[in-house]
Coordinates of C-alpha atoms and ligand atoms in Angstrom, one line a residue:
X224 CA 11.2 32.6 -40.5
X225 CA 12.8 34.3 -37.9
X226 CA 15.7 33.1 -36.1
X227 CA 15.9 35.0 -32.9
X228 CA 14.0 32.9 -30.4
X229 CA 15.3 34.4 -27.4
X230 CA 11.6 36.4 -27.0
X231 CA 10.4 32.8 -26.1
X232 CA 13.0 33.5 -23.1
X233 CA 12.0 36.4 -21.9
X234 CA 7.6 36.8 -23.2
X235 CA 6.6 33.6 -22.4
X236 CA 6.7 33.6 -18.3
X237 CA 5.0 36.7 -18.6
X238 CA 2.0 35.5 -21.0
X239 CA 1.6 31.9 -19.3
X240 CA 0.0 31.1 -16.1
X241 CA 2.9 30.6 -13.7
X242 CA 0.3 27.6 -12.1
X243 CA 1.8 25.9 -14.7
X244 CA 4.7 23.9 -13.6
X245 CA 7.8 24.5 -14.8
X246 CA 9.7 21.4 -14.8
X247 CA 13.2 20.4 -15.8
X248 CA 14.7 20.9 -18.2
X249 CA 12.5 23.9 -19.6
X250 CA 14.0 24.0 -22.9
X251 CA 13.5 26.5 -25.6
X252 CA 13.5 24.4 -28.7
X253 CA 12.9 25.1 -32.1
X254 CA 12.3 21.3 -34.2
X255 CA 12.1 17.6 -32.9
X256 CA 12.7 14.5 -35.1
X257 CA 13.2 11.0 -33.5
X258 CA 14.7 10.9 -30.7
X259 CA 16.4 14.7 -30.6
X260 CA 15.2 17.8 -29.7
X261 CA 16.9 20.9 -31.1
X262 CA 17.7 24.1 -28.8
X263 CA 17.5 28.0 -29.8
X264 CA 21.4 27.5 -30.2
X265 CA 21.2 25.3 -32.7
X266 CA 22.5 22.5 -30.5
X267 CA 21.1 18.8 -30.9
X268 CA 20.1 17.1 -27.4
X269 CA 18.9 13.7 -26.9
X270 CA 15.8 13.0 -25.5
X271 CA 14.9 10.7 -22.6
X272 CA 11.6 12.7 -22.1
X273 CA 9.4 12.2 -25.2
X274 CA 7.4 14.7 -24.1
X275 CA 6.2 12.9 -21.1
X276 CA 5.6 9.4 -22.7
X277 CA 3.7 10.6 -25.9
X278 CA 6.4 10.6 -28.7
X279 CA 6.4 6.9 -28.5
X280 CA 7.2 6.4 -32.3
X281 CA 10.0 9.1 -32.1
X282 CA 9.2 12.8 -33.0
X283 CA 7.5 14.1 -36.4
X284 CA 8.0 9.9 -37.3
X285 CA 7.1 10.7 -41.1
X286 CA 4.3 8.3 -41.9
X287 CA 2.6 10.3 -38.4
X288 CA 3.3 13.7 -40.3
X289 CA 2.2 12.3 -43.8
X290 CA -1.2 10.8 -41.9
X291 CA -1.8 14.0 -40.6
X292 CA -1.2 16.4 -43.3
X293 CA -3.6 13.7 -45.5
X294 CA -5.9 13.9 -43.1
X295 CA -6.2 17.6 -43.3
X296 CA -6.5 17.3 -46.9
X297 CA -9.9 15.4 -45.9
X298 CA -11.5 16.5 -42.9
X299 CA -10.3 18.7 -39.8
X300 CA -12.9 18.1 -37.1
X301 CA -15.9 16.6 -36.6
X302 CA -17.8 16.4 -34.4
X303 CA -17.9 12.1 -33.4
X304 CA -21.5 12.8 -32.0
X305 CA -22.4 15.1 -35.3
X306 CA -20.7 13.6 -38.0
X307 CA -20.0 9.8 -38.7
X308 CA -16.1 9.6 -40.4
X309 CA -14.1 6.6 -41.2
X310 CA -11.1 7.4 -39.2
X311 CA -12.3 7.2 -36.1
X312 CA -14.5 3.8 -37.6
X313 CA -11.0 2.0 -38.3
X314 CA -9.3 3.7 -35.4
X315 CA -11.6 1.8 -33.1
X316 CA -11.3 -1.9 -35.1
X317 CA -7.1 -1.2 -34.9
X318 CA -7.6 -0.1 -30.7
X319 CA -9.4 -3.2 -30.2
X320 CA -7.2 -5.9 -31.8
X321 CA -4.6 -4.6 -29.4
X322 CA -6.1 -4.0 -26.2
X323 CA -6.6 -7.1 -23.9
X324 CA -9.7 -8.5 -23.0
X325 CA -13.0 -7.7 -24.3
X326 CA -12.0 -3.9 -24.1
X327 CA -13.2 -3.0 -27.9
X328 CA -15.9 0.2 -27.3
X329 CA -14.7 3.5 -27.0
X330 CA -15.4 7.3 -26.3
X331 CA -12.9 9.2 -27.5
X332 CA -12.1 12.6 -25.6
X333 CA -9.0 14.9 -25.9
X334 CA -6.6 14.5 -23.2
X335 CA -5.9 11.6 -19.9
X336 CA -7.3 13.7 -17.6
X337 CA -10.5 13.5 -20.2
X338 CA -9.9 9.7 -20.1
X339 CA -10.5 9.1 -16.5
X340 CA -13.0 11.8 -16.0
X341 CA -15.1 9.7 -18.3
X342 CA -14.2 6.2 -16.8
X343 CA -15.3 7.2 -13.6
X344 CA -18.5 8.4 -15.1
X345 CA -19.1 5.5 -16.7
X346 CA -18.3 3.1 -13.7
X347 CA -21.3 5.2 -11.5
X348 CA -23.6 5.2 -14.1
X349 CA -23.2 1.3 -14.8
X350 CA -23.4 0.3 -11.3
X351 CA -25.5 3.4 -9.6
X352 CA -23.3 3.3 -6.9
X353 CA -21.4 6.7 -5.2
X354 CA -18.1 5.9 -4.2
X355 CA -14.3 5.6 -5.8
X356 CA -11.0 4.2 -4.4
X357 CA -7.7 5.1 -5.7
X358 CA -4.4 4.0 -4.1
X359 CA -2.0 6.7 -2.5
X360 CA 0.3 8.4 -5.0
X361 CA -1.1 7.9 -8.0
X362 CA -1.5 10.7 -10.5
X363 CA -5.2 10.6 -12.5
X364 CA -5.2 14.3 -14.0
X365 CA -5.7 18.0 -12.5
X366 CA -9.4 18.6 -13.3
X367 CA -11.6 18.6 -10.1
X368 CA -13.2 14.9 -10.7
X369 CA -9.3 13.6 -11.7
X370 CA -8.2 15.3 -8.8
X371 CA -10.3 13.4 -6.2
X372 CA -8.6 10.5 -7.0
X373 CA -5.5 12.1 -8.0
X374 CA -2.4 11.5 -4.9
X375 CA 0.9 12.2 -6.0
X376 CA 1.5 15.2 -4.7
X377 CA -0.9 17.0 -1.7
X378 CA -0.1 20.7 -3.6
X379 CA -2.5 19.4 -6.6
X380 CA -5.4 19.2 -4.3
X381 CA -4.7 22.2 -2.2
X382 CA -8.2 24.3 -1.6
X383 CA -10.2 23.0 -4.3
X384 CA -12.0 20.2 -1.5
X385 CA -12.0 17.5 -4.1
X386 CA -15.2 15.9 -3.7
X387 CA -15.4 13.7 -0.6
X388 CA -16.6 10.8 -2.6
X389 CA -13.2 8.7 -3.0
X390 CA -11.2 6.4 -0.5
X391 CA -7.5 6.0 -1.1
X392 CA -5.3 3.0 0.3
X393 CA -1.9 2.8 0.3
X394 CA -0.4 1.6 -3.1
X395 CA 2.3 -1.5 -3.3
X396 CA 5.4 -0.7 -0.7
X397 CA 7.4 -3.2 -1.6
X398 CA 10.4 -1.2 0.3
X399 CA 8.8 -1.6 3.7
X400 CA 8.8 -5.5 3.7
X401 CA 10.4 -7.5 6.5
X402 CA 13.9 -8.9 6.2
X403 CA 13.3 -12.2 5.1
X404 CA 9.8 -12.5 3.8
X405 CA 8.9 -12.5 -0.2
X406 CA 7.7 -9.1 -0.9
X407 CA 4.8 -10.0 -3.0
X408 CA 2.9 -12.2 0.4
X409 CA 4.0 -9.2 2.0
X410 CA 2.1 -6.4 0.1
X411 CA -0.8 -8.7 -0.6
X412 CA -1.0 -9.2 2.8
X413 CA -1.1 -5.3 3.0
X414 CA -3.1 -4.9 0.4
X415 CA -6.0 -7.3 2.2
X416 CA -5.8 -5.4 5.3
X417 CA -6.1 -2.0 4.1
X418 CA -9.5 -3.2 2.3
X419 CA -10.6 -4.9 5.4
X420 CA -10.0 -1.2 7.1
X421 CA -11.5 0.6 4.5
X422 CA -14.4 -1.9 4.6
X423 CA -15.1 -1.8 8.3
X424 CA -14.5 1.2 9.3
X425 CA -15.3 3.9 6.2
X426 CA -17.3 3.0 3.6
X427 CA -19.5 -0.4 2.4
X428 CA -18.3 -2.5 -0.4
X429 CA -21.7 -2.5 -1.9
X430 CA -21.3 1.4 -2.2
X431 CA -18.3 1.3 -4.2
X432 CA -18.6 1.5 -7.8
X433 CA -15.0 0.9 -8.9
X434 CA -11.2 1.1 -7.9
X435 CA -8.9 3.1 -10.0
X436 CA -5.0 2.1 -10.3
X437 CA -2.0 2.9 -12.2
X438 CA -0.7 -0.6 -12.8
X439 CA 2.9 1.2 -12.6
X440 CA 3.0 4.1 -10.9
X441 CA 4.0 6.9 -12.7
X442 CA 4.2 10.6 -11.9
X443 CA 4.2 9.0 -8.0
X444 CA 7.9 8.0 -8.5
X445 CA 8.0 4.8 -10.9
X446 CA 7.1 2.2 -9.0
X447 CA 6.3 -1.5 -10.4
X448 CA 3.8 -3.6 -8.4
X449 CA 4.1 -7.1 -8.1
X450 CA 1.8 -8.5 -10.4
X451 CA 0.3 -10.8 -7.4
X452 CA -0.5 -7.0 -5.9
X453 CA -2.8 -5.9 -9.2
X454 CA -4.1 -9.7 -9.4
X455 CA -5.6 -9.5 -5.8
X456 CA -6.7 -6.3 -6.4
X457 CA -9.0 -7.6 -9.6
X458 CA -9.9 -10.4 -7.1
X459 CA -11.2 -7.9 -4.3
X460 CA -13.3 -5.7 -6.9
X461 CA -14.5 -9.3 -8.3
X462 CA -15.6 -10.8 -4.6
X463 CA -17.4 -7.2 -4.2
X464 CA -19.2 -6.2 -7.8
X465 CA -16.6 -3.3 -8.0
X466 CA -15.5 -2.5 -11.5
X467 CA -11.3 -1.8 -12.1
X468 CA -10.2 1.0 -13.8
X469 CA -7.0 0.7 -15.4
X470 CA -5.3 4.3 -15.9
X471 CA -2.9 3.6 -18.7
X472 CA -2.4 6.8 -19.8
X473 CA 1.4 6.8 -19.6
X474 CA 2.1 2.7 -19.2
X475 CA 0.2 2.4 -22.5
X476 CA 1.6 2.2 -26.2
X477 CA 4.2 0.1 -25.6
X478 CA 5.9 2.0 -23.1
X479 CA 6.2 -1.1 -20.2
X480 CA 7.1 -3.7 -23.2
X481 CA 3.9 -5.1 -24.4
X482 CA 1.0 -2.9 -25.8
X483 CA -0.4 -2.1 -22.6
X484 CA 0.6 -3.1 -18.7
X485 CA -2.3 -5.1 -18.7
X486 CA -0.5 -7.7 -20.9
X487 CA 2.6 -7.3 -19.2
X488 CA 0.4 -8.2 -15.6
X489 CA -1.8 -10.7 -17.5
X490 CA -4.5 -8.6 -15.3
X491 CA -7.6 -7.2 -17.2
X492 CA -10.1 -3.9 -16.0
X493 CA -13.3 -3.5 -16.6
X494 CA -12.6 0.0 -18.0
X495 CA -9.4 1.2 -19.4
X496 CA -7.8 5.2 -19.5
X497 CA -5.4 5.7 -22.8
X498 CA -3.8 8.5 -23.8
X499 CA -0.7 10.4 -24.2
X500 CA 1.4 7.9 -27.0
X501 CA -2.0 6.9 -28.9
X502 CA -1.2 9.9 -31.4
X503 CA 2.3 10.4 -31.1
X504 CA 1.4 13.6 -29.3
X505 CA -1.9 15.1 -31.1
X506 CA -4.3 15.3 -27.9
X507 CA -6.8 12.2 -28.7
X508 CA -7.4 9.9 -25.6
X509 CA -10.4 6.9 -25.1
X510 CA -11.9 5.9 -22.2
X511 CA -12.3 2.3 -23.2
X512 CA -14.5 -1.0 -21.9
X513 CA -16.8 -3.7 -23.3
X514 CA -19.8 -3.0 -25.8
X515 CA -22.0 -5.0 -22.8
X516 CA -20.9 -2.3 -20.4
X517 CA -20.6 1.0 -22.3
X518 CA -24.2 -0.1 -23.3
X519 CA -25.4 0.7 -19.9
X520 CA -24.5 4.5 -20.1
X521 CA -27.2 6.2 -21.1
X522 CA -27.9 8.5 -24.2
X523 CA -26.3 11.6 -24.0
X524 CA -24.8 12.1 -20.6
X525 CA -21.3 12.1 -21.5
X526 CA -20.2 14.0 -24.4
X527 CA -17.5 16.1 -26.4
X528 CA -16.8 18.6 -29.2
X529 CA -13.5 18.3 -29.9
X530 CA -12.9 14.0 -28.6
X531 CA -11.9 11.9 -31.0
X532 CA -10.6 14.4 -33.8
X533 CA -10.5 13.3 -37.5
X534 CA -6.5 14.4 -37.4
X535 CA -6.0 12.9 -34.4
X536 CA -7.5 9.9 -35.3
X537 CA -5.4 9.7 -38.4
X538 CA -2.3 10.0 -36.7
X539 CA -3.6 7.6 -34.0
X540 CA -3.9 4.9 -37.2
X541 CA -0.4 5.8 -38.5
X542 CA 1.2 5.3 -34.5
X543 CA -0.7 2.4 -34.2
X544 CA 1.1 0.8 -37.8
X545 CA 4.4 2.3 -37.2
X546 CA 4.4 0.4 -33.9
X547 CA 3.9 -2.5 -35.6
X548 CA 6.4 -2.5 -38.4
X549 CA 9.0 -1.4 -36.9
X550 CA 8.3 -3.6 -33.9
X551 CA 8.5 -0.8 -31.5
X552 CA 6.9 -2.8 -28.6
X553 CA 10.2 -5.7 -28.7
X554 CA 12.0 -2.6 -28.9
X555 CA 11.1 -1.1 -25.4
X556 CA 11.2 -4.5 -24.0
X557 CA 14.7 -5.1 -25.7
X558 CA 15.9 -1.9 -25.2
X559 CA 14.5 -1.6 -21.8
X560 CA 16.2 -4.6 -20.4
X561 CA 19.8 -3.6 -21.9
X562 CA 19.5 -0.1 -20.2
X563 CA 18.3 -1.9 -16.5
X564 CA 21.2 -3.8 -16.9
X565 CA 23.6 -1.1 -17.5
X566 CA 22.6 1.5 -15.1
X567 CA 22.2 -2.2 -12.5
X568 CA 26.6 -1.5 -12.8
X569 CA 26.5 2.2 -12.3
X570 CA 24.3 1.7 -9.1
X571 CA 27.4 -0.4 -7.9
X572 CA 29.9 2.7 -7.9
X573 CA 27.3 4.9 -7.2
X574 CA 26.4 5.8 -3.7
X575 CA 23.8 8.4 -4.5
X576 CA 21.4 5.8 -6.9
X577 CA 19.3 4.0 -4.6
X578 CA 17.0 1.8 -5.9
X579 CA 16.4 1.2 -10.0
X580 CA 12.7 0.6 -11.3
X581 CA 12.3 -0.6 -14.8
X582 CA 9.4 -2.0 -17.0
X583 CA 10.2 -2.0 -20.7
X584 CA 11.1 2.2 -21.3
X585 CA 9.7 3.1 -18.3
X586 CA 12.2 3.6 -16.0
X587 CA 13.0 5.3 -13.0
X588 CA 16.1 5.8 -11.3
X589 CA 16.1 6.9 -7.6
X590 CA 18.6 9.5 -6.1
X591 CA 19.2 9.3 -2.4
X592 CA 21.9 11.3 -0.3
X593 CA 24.5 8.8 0.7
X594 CA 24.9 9.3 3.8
X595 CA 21.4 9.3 5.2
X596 CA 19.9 7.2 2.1
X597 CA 16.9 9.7 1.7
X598 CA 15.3 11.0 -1.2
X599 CA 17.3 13.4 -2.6
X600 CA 15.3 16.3 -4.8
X601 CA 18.3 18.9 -5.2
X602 CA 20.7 16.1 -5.9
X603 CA 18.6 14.6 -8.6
X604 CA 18.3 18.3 -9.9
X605 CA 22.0 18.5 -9.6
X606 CA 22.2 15.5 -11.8
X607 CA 19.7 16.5 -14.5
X608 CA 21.2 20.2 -15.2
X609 CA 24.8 18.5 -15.6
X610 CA 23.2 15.6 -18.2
X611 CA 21.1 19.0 -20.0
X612 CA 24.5 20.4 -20.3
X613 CA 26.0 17.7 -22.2
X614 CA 23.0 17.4 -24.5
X615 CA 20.6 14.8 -22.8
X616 CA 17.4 15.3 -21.5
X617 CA 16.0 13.4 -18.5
X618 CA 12.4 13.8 -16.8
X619 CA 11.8 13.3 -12.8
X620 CA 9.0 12.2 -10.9
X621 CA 8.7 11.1 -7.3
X622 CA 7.3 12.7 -4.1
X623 CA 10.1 14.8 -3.5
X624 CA 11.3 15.2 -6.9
X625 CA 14.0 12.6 -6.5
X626 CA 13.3 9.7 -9.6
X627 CA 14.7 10.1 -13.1
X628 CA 12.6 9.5 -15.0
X629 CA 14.3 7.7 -18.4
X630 CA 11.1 7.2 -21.2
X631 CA 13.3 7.9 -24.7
X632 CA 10.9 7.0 -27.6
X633 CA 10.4 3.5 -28.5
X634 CA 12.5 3.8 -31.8
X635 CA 15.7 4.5 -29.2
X636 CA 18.3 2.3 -30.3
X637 CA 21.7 0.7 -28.1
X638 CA 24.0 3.5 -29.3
X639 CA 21.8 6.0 -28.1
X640 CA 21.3 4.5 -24.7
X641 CA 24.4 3.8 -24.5
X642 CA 25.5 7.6 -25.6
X643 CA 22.5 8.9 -22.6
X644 CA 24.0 6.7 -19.7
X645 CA 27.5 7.9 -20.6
X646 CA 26.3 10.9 -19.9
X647 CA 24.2 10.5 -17.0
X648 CA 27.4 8.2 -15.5
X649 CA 30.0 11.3 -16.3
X650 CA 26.9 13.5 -14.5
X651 CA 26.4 11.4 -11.5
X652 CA 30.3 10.7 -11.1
X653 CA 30.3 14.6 -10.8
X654 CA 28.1 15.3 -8.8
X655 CA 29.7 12.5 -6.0
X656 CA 32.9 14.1 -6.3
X657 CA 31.4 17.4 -5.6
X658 CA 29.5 16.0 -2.4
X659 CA 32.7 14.4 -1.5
X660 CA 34.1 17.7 -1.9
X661 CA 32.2 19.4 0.2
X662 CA 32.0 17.0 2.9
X663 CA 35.7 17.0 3.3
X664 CA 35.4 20.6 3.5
X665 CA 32.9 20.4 6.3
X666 CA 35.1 17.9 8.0
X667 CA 38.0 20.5 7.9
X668 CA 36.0 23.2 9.6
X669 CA 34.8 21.3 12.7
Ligands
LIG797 C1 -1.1 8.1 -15.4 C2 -1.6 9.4 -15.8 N1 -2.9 9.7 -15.8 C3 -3.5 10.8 -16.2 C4 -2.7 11.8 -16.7 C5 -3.3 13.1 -17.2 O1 -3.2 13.2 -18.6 P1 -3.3 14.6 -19.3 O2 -2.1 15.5 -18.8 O3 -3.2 14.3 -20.7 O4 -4.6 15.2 -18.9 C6 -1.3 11.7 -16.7 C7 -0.4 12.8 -17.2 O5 0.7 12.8 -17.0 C8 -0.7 10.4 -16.3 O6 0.6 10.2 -16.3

């Protein structure tokens, strides 16, 4: 095997479509295992990313590789609607026991984006009504029907005239409550008036077949809801015959402390999105409700080639029991809680972290410039080169690109949380000093 990777460098920009974002921190890497990535220079850098929220059992866990190289021994595809095979059987049974409510039938497609293309499908045919609603900065996918419910960022959406059939209402803003009122009445107030807008003046309740939320909002910049916000929200789509959609595509897996946010809100959909950490990153996703409504979709109008892979499903069963021996769920919510409270001290020194969101491993960290307290994109960028440098990787998310995002896998242990936010404290005390720098400078030549 060759060594020289440096072609990766220089070919692939040329060969991939530039539409494709490239995010921090663009690493050329060679292997994974656990919770490390390892560069072209050989050099070991611990990861905070997990490939967006998917290597939730570490990377290359062994019993995931040993699943999936048995299950190649066996059977490599399909198709579900072809062929019947017992993975994707016992991958349903396991699904079910974990998921809340009565969510226990599935179709299984390849990706999220997959996922909610097919709950919305199945909402319209179930209630033979037109419309969606979707709240204001959430992320649902990039495919045309994802994206007309898709809000996190308007440069998604530009000139593709997402179909005109979805509403969106603002999402929980807990930052804009009154001095002196609980935040929770206050968004739920919000929340009630929005709907009574909606309501009145754009479209009929009756014409709306279902409401689609992240219960924490992800991509959008890590926000957690109060769960009084995603109760009333249950209660509206209740009062009106609407059906909840649930996107847990990256909350999902442990990732918020419990198997799915759902548990951790004690609020259950009708339908349910899952993807991203169900195979410890093969592409397998479900679009998930009751047998009495997944009934109602009729014969052959959804279907796949690829959903629901034999492989996939395989290393979907070996995720699934990895996460439950090695207790990975307690984990995030152990592990979760120390790093809140450690990076709850840092915020105290630290001028440019505003405001610190955390559920379980799902954590967001929000970088503001001092002196204004705005969202600060290039600061957070700042931050995140200097923490790539000394071997950690961060993701971001956030309007203006100004949330760290911290999701290490859900095998991360204290020394390596506390080994990450010694580096992201060295990197932010940096960067302060360097700001400081320069406004002294500034100050000099008025
Ligand atoms: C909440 C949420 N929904 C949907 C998607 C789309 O998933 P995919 O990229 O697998 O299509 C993502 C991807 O980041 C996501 O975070």
């Amino acid at each position: 095997m060759s060594t020289n990777w440096s072609h990766l460098v220089t070919e692939m920009p040329d060969l991939l479509a530039p539409s494709m974002a490239k995010d921090h921190p663009n690493l050329p890497v060679v292997k994974a295992e656990g919770c490390y990535y390892y560069g072209l220079d050989g050099k070991q850098y611990l990861d905070f990313t997990s490939g967006i929220a998917t290597a939730n059992t570490g990377h290359r866990h062994p019993k995931v590789v040993e699943a999936i190289k048995n299950g190649a021994d066996h059977l490599m595809h399909g198709p579900s609607g072809v062929i019947m095979y017992e993975s994707i059987l016992k991958l349903s049974k396991e699904l079910a026991q974990v998921l809340p409510g009565d969510l226990d039938c599935f179709f299984f497609a390849n990706s999220g984006t997959e996922a909610i293309e097919g709950a919305i499908k199945l909402a319209k045919h179930v209630t033979k009504r037109p419309y969606v609603v979707s709240f204001i900065g959430c992320f649902h996918g990039r495919s045309l029907g994802a994206l007309s419910v898709t809000t996190s960022k308007s440069k998604y959406r530009k000139f593709l005239q997402p179909n005109g059939l979805s509403y969106q209402v603002p999402y929980a803003d807990v930052k804009s409550c009154p001095s002196g009122m609980d935040p929770e009445t206050y968004v739920i107030g919000k929340l009630e008036k929005d709907f009574e807008t909606l309501f009145n003046h754009q479209v009929t309740p009756e014409e709306v077949a279902c409401m689609i939320v992240e219960p924490v909002l992800g991509e959008g910049g890590y926000i957690v809801p109060p769960k009084g916000w995603l109760k009333r929200i249950r209660e509206i789509c209740d009062r009106h015959g609407i059906l909840l959609i649930f996107d847990e595509v990256q909350t999902g897996f442990g990732r918020t402390g419990e198997w799915f946010a759902a548990q951790t809100f004690d609020v259950t959909p009708d339908i349910m999105a899952i993807a991203k950490g169900i195979a410890s990153g093969l592409p397998l996703s479900a679009t998930v409700a009751s047998k009495e409504l997944m009934k109602q979709w009729p014969l052959g109008s959804h279907g796949t080639t690829f959903g629901g892979n034999p492989i996939a499903c395989e290393a979907a069963l070996a995720t699934i029991a990895v996460l439950k021996e090695e207790k990975l769920v307690k984990n995030s919510k152990n592990m979760g809680a120390y790093a809140y409270e450690r990076l709850k001290v840092l915020q105290q020194d630290s001028p440019v972290i505003g405001s610190i969101r955390a559920l379980g491993l799902m954590i967001g960290i929000e970088i503001v410039d001092p002196l204004t307290g705005k969202p600060d994109g290039n600061g957070l960028m700042a931050i995140l080169d200097k923490c790539l440098e000394k071997g950690v990787l961060f993701y971001l998310c956030g309007n203006h690109g100004e949330v760290i995002r911290m999701i290490p896998p859900l095998t991360v242990n204290k020394e390596q949380i506390d080994h990450g936010l010694s580096v992201l404290e060295e990197a932010v005390l940096e960067y302060q000093n360097e700001l400081h720098l320069q406004l002294s400078g500034s100050y000099q030549n008025v």
